[in-house]
Coordinates of C-alpha atoms in Angstrom, one line a residue:
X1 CA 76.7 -2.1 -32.8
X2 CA 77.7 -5.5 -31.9
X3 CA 77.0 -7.1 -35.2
X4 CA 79.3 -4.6 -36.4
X5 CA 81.7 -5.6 -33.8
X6 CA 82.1 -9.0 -34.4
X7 CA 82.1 -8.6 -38.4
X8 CA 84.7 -6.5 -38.0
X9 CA 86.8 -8.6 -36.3
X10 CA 87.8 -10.7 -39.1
X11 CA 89.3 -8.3 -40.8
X12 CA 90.6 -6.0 -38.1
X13 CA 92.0 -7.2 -35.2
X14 CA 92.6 -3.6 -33.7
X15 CA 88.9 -3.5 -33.4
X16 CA 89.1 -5.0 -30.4
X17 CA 89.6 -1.7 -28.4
X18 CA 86.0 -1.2 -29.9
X19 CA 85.1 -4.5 -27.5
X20 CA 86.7 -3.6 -24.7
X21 CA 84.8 -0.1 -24.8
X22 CA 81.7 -1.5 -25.6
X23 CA 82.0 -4.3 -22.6
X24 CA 82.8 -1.3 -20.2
X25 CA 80.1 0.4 -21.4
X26 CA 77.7 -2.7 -20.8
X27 CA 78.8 -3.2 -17.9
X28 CA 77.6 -0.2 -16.6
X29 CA 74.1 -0.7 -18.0
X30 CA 74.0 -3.9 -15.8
X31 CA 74.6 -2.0 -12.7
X32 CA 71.4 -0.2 -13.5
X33 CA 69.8 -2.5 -14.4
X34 CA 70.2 -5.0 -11.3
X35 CA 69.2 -1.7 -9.4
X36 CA 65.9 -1.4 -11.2
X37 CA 65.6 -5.2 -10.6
X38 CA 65.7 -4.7 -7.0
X39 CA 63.6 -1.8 -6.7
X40 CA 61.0 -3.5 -8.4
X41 CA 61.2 -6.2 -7.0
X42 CA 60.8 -4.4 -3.7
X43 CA 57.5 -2.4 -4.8
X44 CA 56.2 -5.6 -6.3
X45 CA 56.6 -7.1 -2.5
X46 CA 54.7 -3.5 -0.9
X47 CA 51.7 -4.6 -3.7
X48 CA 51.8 -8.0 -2.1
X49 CA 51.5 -6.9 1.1
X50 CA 48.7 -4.2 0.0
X51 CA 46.8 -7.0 -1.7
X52 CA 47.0 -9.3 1.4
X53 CA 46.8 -6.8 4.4
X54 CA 44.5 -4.2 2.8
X55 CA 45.3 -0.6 5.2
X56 CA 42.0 0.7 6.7
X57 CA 40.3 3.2 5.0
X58 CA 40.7 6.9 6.7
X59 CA 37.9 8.8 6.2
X60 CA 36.8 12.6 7.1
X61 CA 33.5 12.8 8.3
X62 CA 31.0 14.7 6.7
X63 CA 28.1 16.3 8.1
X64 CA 25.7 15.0 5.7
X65 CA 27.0 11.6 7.3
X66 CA 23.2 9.6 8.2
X67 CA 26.2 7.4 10.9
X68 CA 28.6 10.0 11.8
X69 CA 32.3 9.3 10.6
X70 CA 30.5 5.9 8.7
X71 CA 31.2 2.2 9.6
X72 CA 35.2 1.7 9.5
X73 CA 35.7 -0.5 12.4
X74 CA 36.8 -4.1 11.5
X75 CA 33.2 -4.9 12.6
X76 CA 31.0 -2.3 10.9
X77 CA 28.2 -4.9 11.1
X78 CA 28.4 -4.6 15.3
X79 CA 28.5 -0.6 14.8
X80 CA 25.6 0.0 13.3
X81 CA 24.0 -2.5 15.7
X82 CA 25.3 0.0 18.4
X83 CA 24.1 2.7 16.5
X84 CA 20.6 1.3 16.7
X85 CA 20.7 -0.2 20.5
X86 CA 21.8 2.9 21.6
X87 CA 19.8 5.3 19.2
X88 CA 22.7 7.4 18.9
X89 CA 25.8 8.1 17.1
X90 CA 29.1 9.4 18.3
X91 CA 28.0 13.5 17.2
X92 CA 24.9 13.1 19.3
X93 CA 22.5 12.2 16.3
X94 CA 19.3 10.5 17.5
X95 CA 16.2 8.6 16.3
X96 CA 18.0 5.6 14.0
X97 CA 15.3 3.5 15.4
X98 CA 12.4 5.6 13.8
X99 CA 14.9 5.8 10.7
X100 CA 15.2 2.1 10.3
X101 CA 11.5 1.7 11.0
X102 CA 10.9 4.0 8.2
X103 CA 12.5 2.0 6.0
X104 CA 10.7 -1.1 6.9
X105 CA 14.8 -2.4 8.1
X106 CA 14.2 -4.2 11.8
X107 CA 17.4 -5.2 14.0
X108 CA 17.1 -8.9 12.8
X109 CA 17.4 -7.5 9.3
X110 CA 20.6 -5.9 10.4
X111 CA 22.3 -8.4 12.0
X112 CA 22.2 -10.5 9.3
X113 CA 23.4 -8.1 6.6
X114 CA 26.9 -9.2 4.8
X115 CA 29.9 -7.0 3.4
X116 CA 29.1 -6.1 -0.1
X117 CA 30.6 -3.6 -3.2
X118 CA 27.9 -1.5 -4.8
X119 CA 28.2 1.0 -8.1
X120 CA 26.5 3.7 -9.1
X121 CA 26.1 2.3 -12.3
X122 CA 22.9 1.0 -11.3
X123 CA 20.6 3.4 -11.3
X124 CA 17.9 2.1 -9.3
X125 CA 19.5 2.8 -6.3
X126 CA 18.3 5.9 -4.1
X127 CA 20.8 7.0 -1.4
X128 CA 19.9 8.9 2.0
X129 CA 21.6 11.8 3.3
X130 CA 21.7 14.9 5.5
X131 CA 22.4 17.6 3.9
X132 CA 20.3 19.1 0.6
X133 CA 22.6 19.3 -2.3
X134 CA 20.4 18.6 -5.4
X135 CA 16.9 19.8 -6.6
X136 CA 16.0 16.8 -7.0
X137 CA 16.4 15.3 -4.0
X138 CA 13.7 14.6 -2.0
X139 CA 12.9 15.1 1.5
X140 CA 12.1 12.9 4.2
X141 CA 10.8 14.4 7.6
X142 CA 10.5 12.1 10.3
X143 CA 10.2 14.9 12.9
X144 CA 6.9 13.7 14.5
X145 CA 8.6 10.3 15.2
X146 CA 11.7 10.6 16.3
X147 CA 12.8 12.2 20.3
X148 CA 13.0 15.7 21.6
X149 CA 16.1 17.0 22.3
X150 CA 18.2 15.5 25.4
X151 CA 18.0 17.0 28.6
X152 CA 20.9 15.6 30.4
X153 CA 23.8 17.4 31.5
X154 CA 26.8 17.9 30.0
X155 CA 29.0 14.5 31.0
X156 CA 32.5 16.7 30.2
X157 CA 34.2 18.5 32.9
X158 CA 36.1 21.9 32.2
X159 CA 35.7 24.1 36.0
X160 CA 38.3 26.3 34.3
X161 CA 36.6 27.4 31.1
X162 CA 39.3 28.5 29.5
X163 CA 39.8 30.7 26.2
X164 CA 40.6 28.5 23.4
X165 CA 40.3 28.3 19.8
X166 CA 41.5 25.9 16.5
X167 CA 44.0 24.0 17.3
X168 CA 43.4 23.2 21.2
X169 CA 42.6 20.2 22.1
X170 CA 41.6 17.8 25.3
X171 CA 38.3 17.8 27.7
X172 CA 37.6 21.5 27.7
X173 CA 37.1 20.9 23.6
X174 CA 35.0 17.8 24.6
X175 CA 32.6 20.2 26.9
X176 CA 32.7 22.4 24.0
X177 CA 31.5 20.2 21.5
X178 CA 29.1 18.5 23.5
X179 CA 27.2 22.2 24.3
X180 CA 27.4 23.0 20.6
X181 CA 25.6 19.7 19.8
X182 CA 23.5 20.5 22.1
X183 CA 22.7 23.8 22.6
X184 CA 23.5 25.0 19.1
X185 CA 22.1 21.7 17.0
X186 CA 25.7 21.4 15.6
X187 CA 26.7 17.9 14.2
X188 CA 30.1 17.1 15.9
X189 CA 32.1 14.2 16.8
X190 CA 33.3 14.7 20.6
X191 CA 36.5 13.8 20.4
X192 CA 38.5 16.6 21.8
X193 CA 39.8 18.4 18.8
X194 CA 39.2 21.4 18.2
X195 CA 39.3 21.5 13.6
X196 CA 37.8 23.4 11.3
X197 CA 34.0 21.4 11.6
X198 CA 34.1 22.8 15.5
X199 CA 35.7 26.5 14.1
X200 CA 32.7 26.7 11.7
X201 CA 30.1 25.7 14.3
X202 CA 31.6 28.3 16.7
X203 CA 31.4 30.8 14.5
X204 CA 28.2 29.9 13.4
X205 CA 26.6 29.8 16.9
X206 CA 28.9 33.7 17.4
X207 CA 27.0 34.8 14.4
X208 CA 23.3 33.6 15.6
X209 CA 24.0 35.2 18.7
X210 CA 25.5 38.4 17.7
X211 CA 28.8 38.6 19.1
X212 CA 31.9 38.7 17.5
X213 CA 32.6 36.4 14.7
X214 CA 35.9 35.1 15.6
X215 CA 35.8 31.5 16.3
X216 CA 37.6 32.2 20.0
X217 CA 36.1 31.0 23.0
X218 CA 36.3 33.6 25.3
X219 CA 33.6 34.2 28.2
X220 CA 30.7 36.1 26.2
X221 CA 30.8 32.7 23.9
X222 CA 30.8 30.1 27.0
X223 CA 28.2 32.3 28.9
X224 CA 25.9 32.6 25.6
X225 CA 26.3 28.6 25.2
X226 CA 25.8 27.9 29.2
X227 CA 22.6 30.1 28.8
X228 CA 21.0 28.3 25.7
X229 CA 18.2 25.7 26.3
X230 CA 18.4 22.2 25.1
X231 CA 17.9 22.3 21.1
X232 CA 17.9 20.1 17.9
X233 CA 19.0 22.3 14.8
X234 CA 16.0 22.6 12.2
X235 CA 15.6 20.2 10.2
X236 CA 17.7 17.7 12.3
X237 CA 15.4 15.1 11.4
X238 CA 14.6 15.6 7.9
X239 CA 17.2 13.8 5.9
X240 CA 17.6 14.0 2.0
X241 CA 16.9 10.9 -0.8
X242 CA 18.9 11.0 -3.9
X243 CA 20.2 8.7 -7.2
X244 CA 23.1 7.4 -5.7
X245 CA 24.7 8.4 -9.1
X246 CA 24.4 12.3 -8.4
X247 CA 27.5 12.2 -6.5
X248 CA 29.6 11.0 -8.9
X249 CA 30.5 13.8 -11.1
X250 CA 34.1 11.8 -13.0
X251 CA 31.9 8.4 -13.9
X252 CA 30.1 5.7 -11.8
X253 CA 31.9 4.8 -8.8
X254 CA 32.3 1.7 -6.7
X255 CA 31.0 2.4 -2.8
X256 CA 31.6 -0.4 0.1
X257 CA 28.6 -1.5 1.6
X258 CA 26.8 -3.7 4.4
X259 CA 24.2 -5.8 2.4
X260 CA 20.8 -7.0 4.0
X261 CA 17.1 -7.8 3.0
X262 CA 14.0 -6.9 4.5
X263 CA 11.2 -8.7 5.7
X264 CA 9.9 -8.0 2.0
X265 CA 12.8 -9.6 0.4
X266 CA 13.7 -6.1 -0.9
X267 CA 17.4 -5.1 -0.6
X268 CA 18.9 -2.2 1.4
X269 CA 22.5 -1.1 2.1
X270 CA 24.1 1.0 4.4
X271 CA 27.2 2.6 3.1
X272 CA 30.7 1.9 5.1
X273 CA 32.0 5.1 4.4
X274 CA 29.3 6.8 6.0
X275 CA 26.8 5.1 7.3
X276 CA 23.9 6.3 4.5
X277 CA 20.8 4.2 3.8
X278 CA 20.5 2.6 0.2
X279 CA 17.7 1.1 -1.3
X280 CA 16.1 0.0 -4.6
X281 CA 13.7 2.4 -6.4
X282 CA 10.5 0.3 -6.7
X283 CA 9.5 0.2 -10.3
X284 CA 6.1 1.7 -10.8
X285 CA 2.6 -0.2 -10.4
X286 CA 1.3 -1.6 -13.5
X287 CA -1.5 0.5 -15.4
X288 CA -4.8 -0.8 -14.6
X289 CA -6.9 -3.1 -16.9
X290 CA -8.5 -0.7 -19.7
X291 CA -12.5 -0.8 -18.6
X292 CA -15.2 0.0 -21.4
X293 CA -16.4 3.4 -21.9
X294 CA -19.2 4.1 -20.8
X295 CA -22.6 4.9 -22.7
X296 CA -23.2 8.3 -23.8
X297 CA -25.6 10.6 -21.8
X298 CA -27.3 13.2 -23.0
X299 CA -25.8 16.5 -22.8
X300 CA -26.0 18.7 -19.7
X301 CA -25.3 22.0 -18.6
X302 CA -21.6 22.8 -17.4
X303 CA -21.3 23.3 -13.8
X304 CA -19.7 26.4 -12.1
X305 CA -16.7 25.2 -10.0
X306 CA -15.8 26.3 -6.8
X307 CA -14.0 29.5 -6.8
X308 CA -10.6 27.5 -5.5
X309 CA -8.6 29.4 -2.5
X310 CA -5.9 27.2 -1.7
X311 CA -2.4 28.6 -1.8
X312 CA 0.4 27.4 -4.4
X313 CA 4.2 28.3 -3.4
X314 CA 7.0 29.5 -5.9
X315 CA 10.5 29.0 -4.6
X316 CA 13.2 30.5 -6.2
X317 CA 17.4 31.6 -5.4
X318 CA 19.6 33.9 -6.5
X319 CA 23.2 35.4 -5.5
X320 CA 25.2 38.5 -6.1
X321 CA 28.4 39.9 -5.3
X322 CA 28.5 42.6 -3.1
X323 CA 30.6 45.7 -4.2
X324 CA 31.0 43.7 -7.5
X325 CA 29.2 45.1 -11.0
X326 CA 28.4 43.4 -13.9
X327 CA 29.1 45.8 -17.9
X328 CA 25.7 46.7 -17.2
X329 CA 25.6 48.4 -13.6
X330 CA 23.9 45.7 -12.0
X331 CA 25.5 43.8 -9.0
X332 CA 27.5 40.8 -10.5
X333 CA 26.0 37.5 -10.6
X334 CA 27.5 35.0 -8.2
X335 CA 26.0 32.0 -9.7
X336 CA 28.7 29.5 -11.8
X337 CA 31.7 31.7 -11.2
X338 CA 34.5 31.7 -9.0
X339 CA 34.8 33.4 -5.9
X340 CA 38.4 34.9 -4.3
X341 CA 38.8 35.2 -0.4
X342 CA 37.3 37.8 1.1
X343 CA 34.1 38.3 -1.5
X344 CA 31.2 39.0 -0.1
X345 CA 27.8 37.3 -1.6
X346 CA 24.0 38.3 -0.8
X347 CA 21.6 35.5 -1.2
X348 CA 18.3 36.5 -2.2
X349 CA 15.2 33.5 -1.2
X350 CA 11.7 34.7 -2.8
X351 CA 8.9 32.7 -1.4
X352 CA 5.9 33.8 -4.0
X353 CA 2.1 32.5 -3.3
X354 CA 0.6 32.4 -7.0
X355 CA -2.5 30.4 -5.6
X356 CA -5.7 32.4 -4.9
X357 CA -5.7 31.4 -1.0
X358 CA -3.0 33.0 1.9
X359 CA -0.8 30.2 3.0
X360 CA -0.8 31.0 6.9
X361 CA 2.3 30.2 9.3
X362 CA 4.9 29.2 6.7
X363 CA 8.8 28.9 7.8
X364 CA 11.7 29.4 5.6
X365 CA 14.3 27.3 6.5
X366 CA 17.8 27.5 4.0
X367 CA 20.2 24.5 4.5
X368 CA 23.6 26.2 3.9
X369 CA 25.7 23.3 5.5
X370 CA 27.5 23.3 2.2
X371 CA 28.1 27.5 2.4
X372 CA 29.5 27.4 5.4
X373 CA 32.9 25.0 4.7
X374 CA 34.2 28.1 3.5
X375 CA 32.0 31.1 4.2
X376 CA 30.8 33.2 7.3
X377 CA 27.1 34.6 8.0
X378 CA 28.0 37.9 8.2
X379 CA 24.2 39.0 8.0
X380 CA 20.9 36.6 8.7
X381 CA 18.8 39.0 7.9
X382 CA 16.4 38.5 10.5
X383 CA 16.7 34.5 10.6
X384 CA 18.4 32.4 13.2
X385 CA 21.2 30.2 12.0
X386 CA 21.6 26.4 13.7
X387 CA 23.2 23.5 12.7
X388 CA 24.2 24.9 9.5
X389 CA 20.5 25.8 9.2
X390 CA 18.9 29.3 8.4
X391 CA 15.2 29.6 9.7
X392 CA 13.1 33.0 10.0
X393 CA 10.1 33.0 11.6
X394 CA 6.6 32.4 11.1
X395 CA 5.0 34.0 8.4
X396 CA 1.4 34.6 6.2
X397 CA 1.9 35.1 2.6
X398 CA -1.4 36.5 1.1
X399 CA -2.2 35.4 -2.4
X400 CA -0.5 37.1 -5.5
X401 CA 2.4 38.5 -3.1
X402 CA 5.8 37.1 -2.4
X403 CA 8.0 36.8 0.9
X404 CA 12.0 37.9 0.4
X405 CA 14.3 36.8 2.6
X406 CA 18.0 37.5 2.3
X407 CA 21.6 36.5 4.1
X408 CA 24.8 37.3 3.4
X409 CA 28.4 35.6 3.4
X410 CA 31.8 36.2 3.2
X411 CA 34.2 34.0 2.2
X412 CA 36.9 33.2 4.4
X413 CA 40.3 34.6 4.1
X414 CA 42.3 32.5 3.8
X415 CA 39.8 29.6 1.7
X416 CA 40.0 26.7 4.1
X417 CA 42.4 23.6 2.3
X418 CA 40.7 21.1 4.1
X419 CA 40.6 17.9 2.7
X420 CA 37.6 16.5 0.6
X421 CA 35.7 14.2 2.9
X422 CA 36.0 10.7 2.1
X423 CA 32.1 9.8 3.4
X424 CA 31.2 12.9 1.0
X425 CA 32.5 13.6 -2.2
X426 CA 30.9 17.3 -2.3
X427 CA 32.0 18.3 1.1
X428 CA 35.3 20.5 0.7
X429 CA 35.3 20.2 -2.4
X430 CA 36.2 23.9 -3.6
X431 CA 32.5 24.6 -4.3
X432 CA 29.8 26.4 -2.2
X433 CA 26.1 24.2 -3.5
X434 CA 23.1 25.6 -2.5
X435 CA 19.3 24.9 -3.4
X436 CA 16.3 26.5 -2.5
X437 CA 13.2 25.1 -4.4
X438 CA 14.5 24.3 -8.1
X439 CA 17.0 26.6 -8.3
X440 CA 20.5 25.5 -7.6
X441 CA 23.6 28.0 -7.0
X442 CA 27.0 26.7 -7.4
X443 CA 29.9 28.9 -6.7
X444 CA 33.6 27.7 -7.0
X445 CA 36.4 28.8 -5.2
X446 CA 39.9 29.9 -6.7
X447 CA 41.8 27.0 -5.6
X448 CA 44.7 27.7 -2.8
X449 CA 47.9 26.2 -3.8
X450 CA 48.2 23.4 -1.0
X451 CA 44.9 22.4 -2.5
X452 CA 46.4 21.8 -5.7
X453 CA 47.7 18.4 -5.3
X454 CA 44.2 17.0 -4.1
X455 CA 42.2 19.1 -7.4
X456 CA 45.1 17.4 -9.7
X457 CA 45.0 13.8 -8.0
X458 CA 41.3 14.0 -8.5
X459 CA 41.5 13.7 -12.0
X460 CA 44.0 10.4 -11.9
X461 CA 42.2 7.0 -12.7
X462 CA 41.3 5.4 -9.9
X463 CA 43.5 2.0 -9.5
X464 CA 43.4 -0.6 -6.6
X465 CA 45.9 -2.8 -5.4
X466 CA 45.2 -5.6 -7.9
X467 CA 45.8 -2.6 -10.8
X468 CA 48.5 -1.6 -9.6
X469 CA 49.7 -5.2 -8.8
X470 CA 49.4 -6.3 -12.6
X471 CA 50.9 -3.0 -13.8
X472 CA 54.6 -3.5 -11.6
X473 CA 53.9 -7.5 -13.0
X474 CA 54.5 -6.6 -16.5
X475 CA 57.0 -4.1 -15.2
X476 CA 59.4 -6.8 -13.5
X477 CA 59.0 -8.7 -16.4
X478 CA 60.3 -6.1 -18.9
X479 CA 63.6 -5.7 -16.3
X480 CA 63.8 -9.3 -15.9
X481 CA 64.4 -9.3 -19.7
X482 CA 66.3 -6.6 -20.6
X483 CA 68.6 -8.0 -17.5
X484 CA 68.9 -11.6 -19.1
X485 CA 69.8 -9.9 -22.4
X486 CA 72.6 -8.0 -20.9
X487 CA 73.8 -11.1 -19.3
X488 CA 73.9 -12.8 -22.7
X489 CA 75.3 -10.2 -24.8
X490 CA 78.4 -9.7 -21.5
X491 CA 78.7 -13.6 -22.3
X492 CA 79.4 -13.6 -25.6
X493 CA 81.9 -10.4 -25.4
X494 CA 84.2 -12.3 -23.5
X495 CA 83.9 -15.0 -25.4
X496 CA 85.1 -13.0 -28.5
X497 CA 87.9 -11.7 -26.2
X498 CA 89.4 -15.1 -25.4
X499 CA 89.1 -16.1 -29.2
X500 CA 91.0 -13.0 -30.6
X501 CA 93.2 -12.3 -27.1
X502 CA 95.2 -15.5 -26.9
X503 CA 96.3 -15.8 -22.9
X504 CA 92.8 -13.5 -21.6
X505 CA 90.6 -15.8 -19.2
X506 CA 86.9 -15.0 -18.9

């Protein structure tokens, strides 16, 4: 356009109403322009500050959380130290000490751990948690070597014991939380608010009590929790090891970390996020030195083994919908589908002995931490259900014959929209895991619309502050030329002005 301008001009003077159009017109686009400029400029300062004065991370605890709510203090080194002077956490967990010592990890070799990035990329490294969520994670059960359960009174006062429920807050949901960690081996922070981990433990303890699921806490629930004896849940100190890779299900991921080294020299790390133990698998021993066969003997008569009588166990899983039916008439198979509000799902746990001896006083103990973000017990089926734990009692199961335990849930109406955990990727994440032996159910859940932002942010790249940093860079850079080019083509306008407009000033 303004090459046609100006070769015009020779030959037509009346072109320049064409100018003066085109120069209104450009300036306009400069106005816009010098506001993009400054709005740039003014996120490329926020990525300045972002770079310089990174925010602290928030982060929603998880219950499979090894340090409750993780390290995220500006001195996560001097918290876990607390963590192991103390032998306690802020939910009430217990036994670090015999943790660390597990682990071969002393004081010394924590207090001189450094701040550190690890990735899942390397897939040597095996991380810790609480909760069961893979077959093939492995389980650790420190039990005999950690403490009983406290005995010590309940240091939060509430005389009034009122009736209150999600959404309450103060000292009455302190003494609350402290009972149900407690009382009802329930994994809580005690900080006087009362949100949906302390709703689901409520309801839990309701449920293993058999009174009315409501989450309320009227008189019948304070009573039944004043009543109960000091407890751990089951389980509470059998933690869960794990490729640190499993949790990633978008690509390896980047985790912030306190770094240390053992007496050994192996590494460990303990994860900021959530406190969660990380070490090195150790690469298998070397194969012994091939030895020389030995000289034949003559042959001999086969020996008659031992009739053997020692029992072999068979886990297995499987879930169904209740008033749900597949083409064929059977109840409709939960597993890898997607769940509405409301559904109710029988779980079905078969315990079968296909040794040839009875395998005497065996417990079946469910973890269904992971259920029970978005689903009620509505039937143990003769268990007990603690800490997000379902146990029934001792049992002998003769060999050749199976044991069948079942429970049932419902899912909660309306599905929770809870944010995913930061210390947990798998925690509120829309999905209901379970595992029993090597059998894994997954169950999805229709996705509520509030939760549809989180699901669809998910699925972004993730980008730090330097990313973003170099991204608005280039961006200024494109504005900062664009503008200069206006400037140069408004220049020479007017200077065609003056040249064919005798008496106009630029």
């Amino acid at each position: 356009m303004f090459k046609k301008l100006v070769s015009n001009l020779s030959f037509s003077p009346g072109a320049s109403s064409q100018l003066a159009y085109y120069l209104r017109r450009l300036k306009k686009e400069q106005i816009t322009r010098r506001i993009s400029a400054i709005a740039g400029v003014m996120v490329f300062g926020l990525q300045l500050v972002a770079v310089a004065a990174p925010p602290d991370a928030t982060n929603a605890s998880s219950t499979n959380d090894i340090i409750f709510g993780g390290l995220i203090s500006r001195d996560p080194k001097g918290d876990v130290l607390a963590v192991y002077d103390n032998d306690r956490d802020s939910a009430g967990h217990t036994g670090y000490r015999a943790l660390f010592k597990y682990f071969n990890i002393s004081r010394d070799d924590l207090a001189r751990t450094t701040q550190t990035t690890i990735n899942s990329s390397d897939r040597s490294l095996l991380s810790l948690g609480r909760n069961r969520h893979f077959a093939a994670d492995k389980a650790i059960d420190l039990t005999s070597v950690s403490p009983p359960p406290s005995q010590s009174a309940n240091p939060y006062g509430c005389p009034s014991h009122p009736q209150i429920k999600q959404g309450a807050s103060g000292g009455c949901v302190k003494h609350l939380q402290w009972y149900l960690n407690h009382r009802a081996g329930a994994s809580l922070a005690e900080d006087g608010a009362f949100g949906p981990l302390t709703n689901t433990a409520v309801r839990n303890f309701q449920s293993s009590r058999g009174l009315a699921v409501d989450g309320i806490v009227g008189p019948n629930t304070w009573g039944a929790l004043h009543s109960s004896p000091a407890r751990l849940a089951p389980g509470a100190y059998v933690y869960y090891q794990r490729p640190l890779h499993l949790w990633d299900r978008a690509g390896n991921k980047s985790y912030q970390a306190l770094a240390g080294r053992r007496r050994d020299g192996s590494p460990f790390y303990i994860m900021l996020g959530c406190g969660n133990i990380v070490v090195k698998e150790m690469p298998p021993p070397p194969p012994p030195a091939p030895t020389p066969p030995p000289a034949p003997k003559p042959p001999q008569p086969a020996p008659v083994p031992p009739t053997p009588t020692s029992p072999n166990l068979q886990l297995s899983k499987t879930a169904v919908y209740t008033g749900k039916s597949a083409a064929d008439g059977r109840a409709l198979n939960a597993d890898s589908t997607t769940a509405q509000a409301g559904d109710l799902i029988a779980y079905t746990l078969t315990t079968a002995n296909t040794g040839t001896g009875a395998k005497k006083g065996h417990i079946v103990r469910e973890d269904i931490a992971d259920i029970l973000e978005y689903a009620d017990v509505v039937n143990v089926g003769g268990g007990t259900l603690a800490g997000g734990t379902l146990t029934w009692p001792k049992l002998d199961i003769a060999a050749g014959t199976s044991a069948v335990n079942n429970f049932t849930v419902k899912v909660k109406n309306p599905i929770p929209v809870t944010p995913r955990s930061a210390s947990d990727p798998l925690s509120f994440d829309l999905r209901m895991d379970n595992v029993y032996g090597p059998d894994e159910v997954r169950i999805d859940l229709s996705i509520p619309p509030v939760k549809q932002v989180e699901v669809a942010s998910a699925t972004l790249p993730e980008t730090g502050a330097a990313s973003n940093l170099a991204v608005m860079g280039g961006f200024i850079g494109l504005v900062i030329y664009f503008y200069m080019r206006n400037r140069q083509l408004v220049h020479e306008i007017r200077i065609l002005r003056v040249d064919h407009n005798p008496g106009v000033s630029q």
